[in-house]
JSON list of C-alpha atoms and ligand atoms in Angstrom, two decimals:
[
{"chain": "A", "resi": 1478, "resn": "MET", "atom": "CA", "xyz": [257.24, -1.60, 90.58]},
{"chain": "A", "resi": 1479, "resn": "THR", "atom": "CA", "xyz": [258.38, 0.11, 93.78]},
{"chain": "A", "resi": 1480, "resn": "PRO", "atom": "CA", "xyz": [258.43, -2.30, 96.72]},
{"chain": "A", "resi": 1481, "resn": "THR", "atom": "CA", "xyz": [255.92, -1.71, 99.51]},
{"chain": "A", "resi": 1482, "resn": "ARG", "atom": "CA", "xyz": [257.26, 0.33, 102.37]},
{"chain": "A", "resi": 1483, "resn": "ASN", "atom": "CA", "xyz": [256.44, -1.80, 105.37]},
{"chain": "A", "resi": 1484, "resn": "ILE", "atom": "CA", "xyz": [255.75, -0.35, 108.78]},
{"chain": "A", "resi": 1485, "resn": "VAL", "atom": "CA", "xyz": [256.11, -2.58, 111.84]},
{"chain": "A", "resi": 1486, "resn": "ILE", "atom": "CA", "xyz": [254.61, -1.31, 115.10]},
{"chain": "A", "resi": 1487, "resn": "LEU", "atom": "CA", "xyz": [255.82, -2.44, 118.52]},
{"chain": "A", "resi": 1488, "resn": "ILE", "atom": "CA", "xyz": [253.44, -2.35, 121.50]},
{"chain": "A", "resi": 1489, "resn": "SER", "atom": "CA", "xyz": [253.32, -3.57, 125.09]},
{"chain": "A", "resi": 1490, "resn": "GLY", "atom": "CA", "xyz": [249.74, -2.81, 126.11]},
{"chain": "A", "resi": 1491, "resn": "GLY", "atom": "CA", "xyz": [246.52, -1.16, 125.00]},
{"chain": "A", "resi": 1492, "resn": "GLY", "atom": "CA", "xyz": [247.84, -0.16, 121.62]},
{"chain": "A", "resi": 1493, "resn": "SER", "atom": "CA", "xyz": [245.65, 2.92, 121.19]},
{"chain": "A", "resi": 1494, "resn": "ASN", "atom": "CA", "xyz": [248.45, 4.77, 119.37]},
{"chain": "A", "resi": 1495, "resn": "MET", "atom": "CA", "xyz": [248.95, 1.75, 117.12]},
{"chain": "A", "resi": 1496, "resn": "ALA", "atom": "CA", "xyz": [245.20, 1.73, 116.40]},
{"chain": "A", "resi": 1497, "resn": "ALA", "atom": "CA", "xyz": [245.31, 5.44, 115.55]},
{"chain": "A", "resi": 1498, "resn": "ILE", "atom": "CA", "xyz": [248.15, 4.77, 113.10]},
{"chain": "A", "resi": 1499, "resn": "VAL", "atom": "CA", "xyz": [246.33, 1.81, 111.51]},
{"chain": "A", "resi": 1500, "resn": "ARG", "atom": "CA", "xyz": [243.17, 3.92, 111.11]},
{"chain": "A", "resi": 1501, "resn": "ALA", "atom": "CA", "xyz": [245.14, 6.82, 109.60]},
{"chain": "A", "resi": 1502, "resn": "ALA", "atom": "CA", "xyz": [246.86, 4.44, 107.17]},
{"chain": "A", "resi": 1503, "resn": "GLN", "atom": "CA", "xyz": [243.45, 3.22, 105.99]},
{"chain": "A", "resi": 1504, "resn": "GLN", "atom": "CA", "xyz": [241.56, 6.51, 106.01]},
{"chain": "A", "resi": 1505, "resn": "ARG", "atom": "CA", "xyz": [244.37, 8.53, 104.42]},
{"chain": "A", "resi": 1506, "resn": "HIS", "atom": "CA", "xyz": [245.27, 5.85, 101.86]},
{"chain": "A", "resi": 1507, "resn": "TRP", "atom": "CA", "xyz": [248.94, 5.47, 102.77]},
{"chain": "A", "resi": 1508, "resn": "GLN", "atom": "CA", "xyz": [249.21, 2.46, 100.47]},
{"chain": "A", "resi": 1509, "resn": "GLN", "atom": "CA", "xyz": [248.03, 4.33, 97.39]},
{"chain": "A", "resi": 1510, "resn": "ARG", "atom": "CA", "xyz": [249.72, 7.62, 98.22]},
{"chain": "A", "resi": 1511, "resn": "TYR", "atom": "CA", "xyz": [253.05, 6.49, 99.65]},
{"chain": "A", "resi": 1512, "resn": "GLY", "atom": "CA", "xyz": [253.23, 2.76, 98.97]},
{"chain": "A", "resi": 1513, "resn": "ALA", "atom": "CA", "xyz": [253.22, 2.27, 102.74]},
{"chain": "A", "resi": 1514, "resn": "THR", "atom": "CA", "xyz": [251.42, -0.39, 104.73]},
{"chain": "A", "resi": 1515, "resn": "VAL", "atom": "CA", "xyz": [251.23, -1.44, 108.39]},
{"chain": "A", "resi": 1516, "resn": "ARG", "atom": "CA", "xyz": [252.68, -4.90, 107.89]},
{"chain": "A", "resi": 1517, "resn": "ALA", "atom": "CA", "xyz": [252.78, -6.23, 111.45]},
{"chain": "A", "resi": 1518, "resn": "VAL", "atom": "CA", "xyz": [252.29, -5.51, 115.13]},
{"chain": "A", "resi": 1519, "resn": "VAL", "atom": "CA", "xyz": [254.80, -7.07, 117.50]},
{"chain": "A", "resi": 1520, "resn": "SER", "atom": "CA", "xyz": [254.48, -7.19, 121.29]},
{"chain": "A", "resi": 1521, "resn": "ASN", "atom": "CA", "xyz": [256.69, -8.28, 124.15]},
{"chain": "A", "resi": 1522, "resn": "LYS", "atom": "CA", "xyz": [253.52, -9.34, 126.00]},
{"chain": "A", "resi": 1523, "resn": "ALA", "atom": "CA", "xyz": [251.20, -12.06, 124.80]},
{"chain": "A", "resi": 1524, "resn": "ASP", "atom": "CA", "xyz": [248.23, -10.45, 126.58]},
{"chain": "A", "resi": 1525, "resn": "ALA", "atom": "CA", "xyz": [248.74, -6.97, 125.10]},
{"chain": "A", "resi": 1526, "resn": "LYS", "atom": "CA", "xyz": [245.22, -5.83, 124.27]},
{"chain": "A", "resi": 1527, "resn": "GLY", "atom": "CA", "xyz": [246.33, -4.14, 121.08]},
{"chain": "A", "resi": 1528, "resn": "LEU", "atom": "CA", "xyz": [247.12, -7.50, 119.47]},
{"chain": "A", "resi": 1529, "resn": "GLN", "atom": "CA", "xyz": [243.40, -8.23, 119.17]},
{"chain": "A", "resi": 1530, "resn": "PHE", "atom": "CA", "xyz": [242.78, -4.95, 117.35]},
{"chain": "A", "resi": 1531, "resn": "ALA", "atom": "CA", "xyz": [245.58, -5.75, 114.91]},
{"chain": "A", "resi": 1532, "resn": "GLN", "atom": "CA", "xyz": [244.22, -9.24, 114.24]},
{"chain": "A", "resi": 1533, "resn": "GLN", "atom": "CA", "xyz": [240.70, -7.88, 113.74]},
{"chain": "A", "resi": 1534, "resn": "HIS", "atom": "CA", "xyz": [242.14, -5.55, 111.12]},
{"chain": "A", "resi": 1535, "resn": "GLY", "atom": "CA", "xyz": [243.90, -8.33, 109.25]},
{"chain": "A", "resi": 1536, "resn": "ILE", "atom": "CA", "xyz": [247.38, -7.30, 110.39]},
{"chain": "A", "resi": 1537, "resn": "ALA", "atom": "CA", "xyz": [249.95, -9.97, 111.20]},
{"chain": "A", "resi": 1538, "resn": "THR", "atom": "CA", "xyz": [251.02, -10.17, 114.84]},
{"chain": "A", "resi": 1539, "resn": "ALA", "atom": "CA", "xyz": [253.91, -11.69, 116.72]},
{"chain": "A", "resi": 1540, "resn": "VAL", "atom": "CA", "xyz": [254.95, -11.97, 120.36]},
{"chain": "A", "resi": 1541, "resn": "VAL", "atom": "CA", "xyz": [258.54, -11.98, 121.57]},
{"chain": "A", "resi": 1542, "resn": "ASP", "atom": "CA", "xyz": [258.33, -12.35, 125.34]},
{"chain": "A", "resi": 1543, "resn": "HIS", "atom": "CA", "xyz": [261.29, -10.62, 126.96]},
{"chain": "A", "resi": 1544, "resn": "LYS", "atom": "CA", "xyz": [261.01, -12.96, 129.95]},
{"chain": "A", "resi": 1545, "resn": "SER", "atom": "CA", "xyz": [262.09, -15.89, 127.75]},
{"chain": "A", "resi": 1546, "resn": "TYR", "atom": "CA", "xyz": [265.53, -14.40, 127.05]},
{"chain": "A", "resi": 1547, "resn": "PRO", "atom": "CA", "xyz": [268.56, -14.35, 129.33]},
{"chain": "A", "resi": 1548, "resn": "SER", "atom": "CA", "xyz": [269.71, -10.82, 128.41]},
{"chain": "A", "resi": 1549, "resn": "ARG", "atom": "CA", "xyz": [268.56, -7.61, 126.73]},
{"chain": "A", "resi": 1550, "resn": "GLU", "atom": "CA", "xyz": [270.91, -8.42, 123.84]},
{"chain": "A", "resi": 1551, "resn": "ALA", "atom": "CA", "xyz": [269.35, -11.86, 123.31]},
{"chain": "A", "resi": 1552, "resn": "PHE", "atom": "CA", "xyz": [265.82, -10.42, 123.44]},
{"chain": "A", "resi": 1553, "resn": "ASP", "atom": "CA", "xyz": [266.68, -7.60, 121.05]},
{"chain": "A", "resi": 1554, "resn": "ALA", "atom": "CA", "xyz": [268.34, -10.02, 118.62]},
{"chain": "A", "resi": 1555, "resn": "GLU", "atom": "CA", "xyz": [265.16, -12.10, 118.44]},
{"chain": "A", "resi": 1556, "resn": "LEU", "atom": "CA", "xyz": [263.03, -8.96, 118.20]},
{"chain": "A", "resi": 1557, "resn": "MET", "atom": "CA", "xyz": [265.13, -7.78, 115.22]},
{"chain": "A", "resi": 1558, "resn": "ARG", "atom": "CA", "xyz": [264.87, -11.15, 113.54]},
{"chain": "A", "resi": 1559, "resn": "THR", "atom": "CA", "xyz": [261.08, -11.14, 114.01]},
{"chain": "A", "resi": 1560, "resn": "ILE", "atom": "CA", "xyz": [260.67, -7.58, 112.72]},
{"chain": "A", "resi": 1561, "resn": "ASP", "atom": "CA", "xyz": [262.93, -8.06, 109.70]},
{"chain": "A", "resi": 1562, "resn": "ALA", "atom": "CA", "xyz": [261.20, -11.32, 108.70]},
{"chain": "A", "resi": 1563, "resn": "PHE", "atom": "CA", "xyz": [258.11, -9.23, 107.91]},
{"chain": "A", "resi": 1564, "resn": "ASP", "atom": "CA", "xyz": [259.92, -7.43, 105.10]},
{"chain": "A", "resi": 1565, "resn": "PRO", "atom": "CA", "xyz": [261.02, -9.08, 101.86]},
{"chain": "A", "resi": 1566, "resn": "GLN", "atom": "CA", "xyz": [263.98, -6.68, 101.68]},
{"chain": "A", "resi": 1567, "resn": "GLY", "atom": "CA", "xyz": [264.99, -7.79, 105.15]},
{"chain": "A", "resi": 1568, "resn": "GLN", "atom": "CA", "xyz": [264.27, -4.53, 106.92]},
{"chain": "A", "resi": 1569, "resn": "PRO", "atom": "CA", "xyz": [261.04, -2.52, 107.15]},
{"chain": "A", "resi": 1570, "resn": "ALA", "atom": "CA", "xyz": [260.93, 1.14, 106.11]},
{"chain": "A", "resi": 1571, "resn": "LEU", "atom": "CA", "xyz": [259.80, 2.20, 109.58]},
{"chain": "A", "resi": 1572, "resn": "VAL", "atom": "CA", "xyz": [259.74, 0.60, 113.01]},
{"chain": "A", "resi": 1573, "resn": "VAL", "atom": "CA", "xyz": [257.30, 2.48, 115.23]},
{"chain": "A", "resi": 1574, "resn": "LEU", "atom": "CA", "xyz": [257.40, 2.18, 119.02]},
{"chain": "A", "resi": 1575, "resn": "ALA", "atom": "CA", "xyz": [253.88, 2.79, 120.33]},
{"chain": "A", "resi": 1576, "resn": "GLY", "atom": "CA", "xyz": [253.79, 2.25, 124.07]},
{"chain": "A", "resi": 1577, "resn": "PHE", "atom": "CA", "xyz": [256.59, -0.32, 123.80]},
{"chain": "A", "resi": 1578, "resn": "MET", "atom": "CA", "xyz": [257.88, -0.41, 127.35]},
{"chain": "A", "resi": 1579, "resn": "ARG", "atom": "CA", "xyz": [261.33, -1.92, 126.91]},
{"chain": "A", "resi": 1580, "resn": "ILE", "atom": "CA", "xyz": [264.69, -0.16, 126.90]},
{"chain": "A", "resi": 1581, "resn": "LEU", "atom": "CA", "xyz": [266.43, -1.09, 123.66]},
{"chain": "A", "resi": 1582, "resn": "THR", "atom": "CA", "xyz": [270.10, -1.94, 123.27]},
{"chain": "A", "resi": 1583, "resn": "PRO", "atom": "CA", "xyz": [272.46, 0.29, 121.24]},
{"chain": "A", "resi": 1584, "resn": "GLY", "atom": "CA", "xyz": [272.78, -2.56, 118.73]},
{"chain": "A", "resi": 1585, "resn": "PHE", "atom": "CA", "xyz": [269.02, -2.60, 118.11]},
{"chain": "A", "resi": 1586, "resn": "VAL", "atom": "CA", "xyz": [268.88, 1.18, 117.76]},
{"chain": "A", "resi": 1587, "resn": "ALA", "atom": "CA", "xyz": [271.84, 1.22, 115.35]},
{"chain": "A", "resi": 1588, "resn": "HIS", "atom": "CA", "xyz": [270.24, -1.51, 113.22]},
{"chain": "A", "resi": 1589, "resn": "TYR", "atom": "CA", "xyz": [267.18, 0.70, 112.58]},
{"chain": "A", "resi": 1590, "resn": "GLN", "atom": "CA", "xyz": [268.94, 4.05, 112.67]},
{"chain": "A", "resi": 1591, "resn": "GLY", "atom": "CA", "xyz": [266.88, 6.76, 110.97]},
{"chain": "A", "resi": 1592, "resn": "ARG", "atom": "CA", "xyz": [263.84, 4.51, 110.67]},
{"chain": "A", "resi": 1593, "resn": "LEU", "atom": "CA", "xyz": [262.98, 3.99, 114.37]},
{"chain": "A", "resi": 1594, "resn": "LEU", "atom": "CA", "xyz": [260.38, 6.29, 115.96]},
{"chain": "A", "resi": 1595, "resn": "ASN", "atom": "CA", "xyz": [258.94, 6.64, 119.45]},
{"chain": "A", "resi": 1596, "resn": "ILE", "atom": "CA", "xyz": [256.22, 8.61, 121.17]},
{"chain": "A", "resi": 1597, "resn": "HIS", "atom": "CA", "xyz": [256.86, 9.76, 124.70]},
{"chain": "A", "resi": 1598, "resn": "PRO", "atom": "CA", "xyz": [254.12, 11.19, 126.94]},
{"chain": "A", "resi": 1599, "resn": "SER", "atom": "CA", "xyz": [255.89, 14.41, 127.95]},
{"chain": "A", "resi": 1600, "resn": "LEU", "atom": "CA", "xyz": [257.19, 17.59, 126.42]},
{"chain": "A", "resi": 1601, "resn": "LEU", "atom": "CA", "xyz": [260.75, 16.38, 125.99]},
{"chain": "A", "resi": 1602, "resn": "PRO", "atom": "CA", "xyz": [263.39, 17.17, 127.05]},
{"chain": "A", "resi": 1603, "resn": "ALA", "atom": "CA", "xyz": [261.29, 17.42, 130.24]},
{"chain": "A", "resi": 1604, "resn": "PHE", "atom": "CA", "xyz": [260.57, 14.14, 132.00]},
{"chain": "A", "resi": 1605, "resn": "PRO", "atom": "CA", "xyz": [262.24, 11.34, 130.08]},
{"chain": "A", "resi": 1606, "resn": "GLY", "atom": "CA", "xyz": [261.59, 7.91, 131.61]},
{"chain": "A", "resi": 1607, "resn": "LEU", "atom": "CA", "xyz": [258.56, 6.76, 133.57]},
{"chain": "A", "resi": 1608, "resn": "HIS", "atom": "CA", "xyz": [255.73, 8.42, 135.57]},
{"chain": "A", "resi": 1609, "resn": "THR", "atom": "CA", "xyz": [255.76, 11.51, 133.38]},
{"chain": "A", "resi": 1610, "resn": "HIS", "atom": "CA", "xyz": [252.27, 12.73, 134.29]},
{"chain": "A", "resi": 1611, "resn": "GLN", "atom": "CA", "xyz": [252.75, 12.34, 138.01]},
{"chain": "A", "resi": 1612, "resn": "ARG", "atom": "CA", "xyz": [256.06, 14.21, 137.80]},
{"chain": "A", "resi": 1613, "resn": "ALA", "atom": "CA", "xyz": [254.52, 17.03, 135.72]},
{"chain": "A", "resi": 1614, "resn": "ILE", "atom": "CA", "xyz": [251.77, 17.48, 138.34]},
{"chain": "A", "resi": 1615, "resn": "GLU", "atom": "CA", "xyz": [254.25, 17.34, 141.24]},
{"chain": "A", "resi": 1616, "resn": "TYR", "atom": "CA", "xyz": [256.41, 20.01, 139.61]},
{"chain": "A", "resi": 1617, "resn": "GLY", "atom": "CA", "xyz": [253.40, 22.26, 139.21]},
{"chain": "A", "resi": 1618, "resn": "CYS", "atom": "CA", "xyz": [253.70, 22.32, 135.41]},
{"chain": "A", "resi": 1619, "resn": "GLN", "atom": "CA", "xyz": [250.94, 24.31, 133.76]},
{"chain": "A", "resi": 1620, "resn": "PHE", "atom": "CA", "xyz": [251.40, 22.50, 130.49]},
{"chain": "A", "resi": 1621, "resn": "ALA", "atom": "CA", "xyz": [252.16, 18.91, 129.59]},
{"chain": "A", "resi": 1622, "resn": "GLY", "atom": "CA", "xyz": [252.14, 17.01, 126.33]},
{"chain": "A", "resi": 1623, "resn": "ALA", "atom": "CA", "xyz": [253.74, 14.42, 124.13]},
{"chain": "A", "resi": 1624, "resn": "THR", "atom": "CA", "xyz": [256.70, 14.17, 121.77]},
{"chain": "A", "resi": 1625, "resn": "VAL", "atom": "CA", "xyz": [257.28, 12.05, 118.67]},
{"chain": "A", "resi": 1626, "resn": "HIS", "atom": "CA", "xyz": [261.00, 11.59, 118.14]},
{"chain": "A", "resi": 1627, "resn": "GLN", "atom": "CA", "xyz": [263.63, 9.63, 116.30]},
{"chain": "A", "resi": 1628, "resn": "VAL", "atom": "CA", "xyz": [265.14, 7.00, 118.58]},
{"chain": "A", "resi": 1629, "resn": "THR", "atom": "CA", "xyz": [268.80, 7.16, 119.53]},
{"chain": "A", "resi": 1630, "resn": "ALA", "atom": "CA", "xyz": [270.78, 5.04, 121.97]},
{"chain": "A", "resi": 1631, "resn": "GLU", "atom": "CA", "xyz": [270.03, 7.56, 124.72]},
{"chain": "A", "resi": 1632, "resn": "LEU", "atom": "CA", "xyz": [266.61, 7.03, 126.34]},
{"chain": "A", "resi": 1633, "resn": "ASP", "atom": "CA", "xyz": [263.89, 9.43, 125.10]},
{"chain": "A", "resi": 1634, "resn": "HIS", "atom": "CA", "xyz": [266.36, 11.48, 123.05]},
{"chain": "A", "resi": 1635, "resn": "GLY", "atom": "CA", "xyz": [266.62, 12.02, 119.31]},
{"chain": "A", "resi": 1636, "resn": "GLU", "atom": "CA", "xyz": [265.33, 14.57, 116.84]},
{"chain": "A", "resi": 1637, "resn": "TYR", "atom": "CA", "xyz": [261.79, 15.73, 117.60]},
{"chain": "A", "resi": 1638, "resn": "LEU", "atom": "CA", "xyz": [259.30, 15.24, 114.78]},
{"chain": "A", "resi": 1639, "resn": "ALA", "atom": "CA", "xyz": [256.15, 16.52, 116.50]},
{"chain": "A", "resi": 1640, "resn": "GLN", "atom": "CA", "xyz": [254.94, 17.78, 119.85]},
{"chain": "A", "resi": 1641, "resn": "ALA", "atom": "CA", "xyz": [251.50, 18.51, 121.30]},
{"chain": "A", "resi": 1642, "resn": "VAL", "atom": "CA", "xyz": [250.73, 20.64, 124.35]},
{"chain": "A", "resi": 1643, "resn": "VAL", "atom": "CA", "xyz": [247.80, 20.32, 126.75]},
{"chain": "A", "resi": 1644, "resn": "PRO", "atom": "CA", "xyz": [246.97, 22.29, 129.91]},
{"chain": "A", "resi": 1645, "resn": "VAL", "atom": "CA", "xyz": [247.47, 20.74, 133.32]},
{"chain": "A", "resi": 1646, "resn": "LEU", "atom": "CA", "xyz": [244.33, 21.47, 135.33]},
{"chain": "A", "resi": 1647, "resn": "PRO", "atom": "CA", "xyz": [244.33, 22.03, 139.11]},
{"chain": "A", "resi": 1648, "resn": "THR", "atom": "CA", "xyz": [242.06, 19.00, 139.56]},
{"chain": "A", "resi": 1649, "resn": "ASP", "atom": "CA", "xyz": [244.24, 16.67, 137.45]},
{"chain": "A", "resi": 1650, "resn": "THR", "atom": "CA", "xyz": [245.39, 13.26, 138.60]},
{"chain": "A", "resi": 1651, "resn": "PRO", "atom": "CA", "xyz": [248.05, 11.37, 136.64]},
{"chain": "A", "resi": 1652, "resn": "ASP", "atom": "CA", "xyz": [245.21, 9.41, 135.01]},
{"chain": "A", "resi": 1653, "resn": "THR", "atom": "CA", "xyz": [243.15, 12.41, 133.88]},
{"chain": "A", "resi": 1654, "resn": "LEU", "atom": "CA", "xyz": [246.26, 14.12, 132.55]},
{"chain": "A", "resi": 1655, "resn": "ALA", "atom": "CA", "xyz": [247.37, 10.93, 130.77]},
{"chain": "A", "resi": 1656, "resn": "ALA", "atom": "CA", "xyz": [243.97, 10.67, 129.08]},
{"chain": "A", "resi": 1657, "resn": "ARG", "atom": "CA", "xyz": [244.15, 14.29, 127.87]},
{"chain": "A", "resi": 1658, "resn": "VAL", "atom": "CA", "xyz": [247.67, 13.77, 126.53]},
{"chain": "A", "resi": 1659, "resn": "LEU", "atom": "CA", "xyz": [246.73, 10.47, 124.88]},
{"chain": "A", "resi": 1660, "resn": "THR", "atom": "CA", "xyz": [244.03, 12.09, 122.73]},
{"chain": "A", "resi": 1661, "resn": "GLN", "atom": "CA", "xyz": [246.74, 14.38, 121.34]},
{"chain": "A", "resi": 1662, "resn": "GLU", "atom": "CA", "xyz": [249.15, 11.48, 120.83]},
{"chain": "A", "resi": 1663, "resn": "HIS", "atom": "CA", "xyz": [246.56, 9.90, 118.55]},
{"chain": "A", "resi": 1664, "resn": "LEU", "atom": "CA", "xyz": [246.70, 13.00, 116.35]},
{"chain": "A", "resi": 1665, "resn": "ILE", "atom": "CA", "xyz": [250.41, 13.77, 116.24]},
{"chain": "A", "resi": 1666, "resn": "TYR", "atom": "CA", "xyz": [251.83, 10.26, 115.82]},
{"chain": "A", "resi": 1667, "resn": "PRO", "atom": "CA", "xyz": [249.99, 9.36, 112.58]},
{"chain": "A", "resi": 1668, "resn": "ARG", "atom": "CA", "xyz": [250.61, 12.88, 111.28]},
{"chain": "A", "resi": 1669, "resn": "ALA", "atom": "CA", "xyz": [254.37, 12.70, 111.96]},
{"chain": "A", "resi": 1670, "resn": "ILE", "atom": "CA", "xyz": [254.60, 9.30, 110.27]},
{"chain": "A", "resi": 1671, "resn": "GLU", "atom": "CA", "xyz": [252.67, 10.56, 107.25]},
{"chain": "A", "resi": 1672, "resn": "GLN", "atom": "CA", "xyz": [254.98, 13.57, 106.97]},
{"chain": "A", "resi": 1673, "resn": "LEU", "atom": "CA", "xyz": [258.00, 11.24, 106.93]},
{"chain": "A", "resi": 1674, "resn": "LEU", "atom": "CA", "xyz": [256.38, 9.03, 104.29]},
{"chain": "A", "resi": 1675, "resn": "ALA", "atom": "CA", "xyz": [255.47, 12.04, 102.17]},
{"chain": "A", "resi": 1676, "resn": "ALA", "atom": "CA", "xyz": [258.97, 13.48, 102.46]},
{"chain": "A", "resi": 1677, "resn": "SER", "atom": "CA", "xyz": [260.68, 10.24, 101.50]},
{"chain": "A", "resi": 1678, "resn": "ALA", "atom": "CA", "xyz": [258.18, 9.61, 98.66]},
{"chain": "A", "resi": 1679, "resn": "ALA", "atom": "CA", "xyz": [259.08, 13.02, 97.24]},
{"chain": "A", "resi": 1680, "resn": "THR", "atom": "CA", "xyz": [262.85, 12.36, 97.12]},
{"chain": "B", "resi": 993, "resn": "GAR", "atom": "C1", "xyz": [251.27, 6.24, 125.57]},
{"chain": "B", "resi": 993, "resn": "GAR", "atom": "O1", "xyz": [250.89, 7.30, 126.40]},
{"chain": "B", "resi": 993, "resn": "GAR", "atom": "C2", "xyz": [252.72, 6.38, 125.16]},
{"chain": "B", "resi": 993, "resn": "GAR", "atom": "O2", "xyz": [253.12, 7.71, 124.96]},
{"chain": "B", "resi": 993, "resn": "GAR", "atom": "C3", "xyz": [253.41, 5.80, 126.36]},
{"chain": "B", "resi": 993, "resn": "GAR", "atom": "O3", "xyz": [252.64, 4.69, 126.73]},
{"chain": "B", "resi": 993, "resn": "GAR", "atom": "C4", "xyz": [251.28, 4.92, 126.35]},
{"chain": "B", "resi": 993, "resn": "GAR", "atom": "C5", "xyz": [250.84, 3.76, 125.50]},
{"chain": "B", "resi": 993, "resn": "GAR", "atom": "O4", "xyz": [249.48, 3.83, 125.22]},
{"chain": "B", "resi": 993, "resn": "GAR", "atom": "N1", "xyz": [254.77, 5.43, 126.05]},
{"chain": "B", "resi": 993, "resn": "GAR", "atom": "C6", "xyz": [255.75, 5.48, 126.92]},
{"chain": "B", "resi": 993, "resn": "GAR", "atom": "O5", "xyz": [255.61, 5.80, 128.08]},
{"chain": "B", "resi": 993, "resn": "GAR", "atom": "C7", "xyz": [257.10, 5.07, 126.36]},
{"chain": "B", "resi": 993, "resn": "GAR", "atom": "N2", "xyz": [258.14, 5.39, 127.27]},
{"chain": "B", "resi": 993, "resn": "GAR", "atom": "P1", "xyz": [248.86, 2.93, 124.06]},
{"chain": "B", "resi": 993, "resn": "GAR", "atom": "O6", "xyz": [249.36, 1.49, 124.28]},
{"chain": "B", "resi": 993, "resn": "GAR", "atom": "O7", "xyz": [247.38, 3.03, 124.28]},
{"chain": "B", "resi": 993, "resn": "GAR", "atom": "O8", "xyz": [249.32, 3.49, 122.75]}
]
């Protein structure tokens, strides 16, 4: 029997992208079709709202609070240990960053190379880093969007797997633009993950 391909999702806050992925996994039968399951949701914040959604859906959760560790390396080492403990083979098939607001060390990224994904709320390579919507408005961009990408040691870089574009309206504030982009994130992130699962199931 092929082992289950475990997906571990990392969040820091609301977890709406995580919820979209969990819903897609259920509605599109990822377990039956690809042998894939959302095994756990891990947060660096104990009060991340998304943890409740995960628990209500019977998904294991864990918290690794970055404030309890003396260095990024020490935090990332514990994060890796926590993530890998959710997989009987010692490393999940995919680790999905979904609003996980920590910069990861090169050691962490190398450990999950090729199986670590992120969604960033801009049309990369424009606006890596923070305050993407405010910067897009200040620049007078007519379009904004989101990018799903493989994670490399360089922040918000790595092969793009999906992008979505939305208009920037003259009346937009960072919040209204963020909300418009977020609705698209909920579509492209599950779709990009499913494409990866389908591709690797076919090989
Ligand atoms: C999303 O817009 C995501 O793209 C962004 O945080 C939000 C999380 O929302 N991620 C980053 O900015 C990463 N640098 P969610 O918790 O509701 O999914």
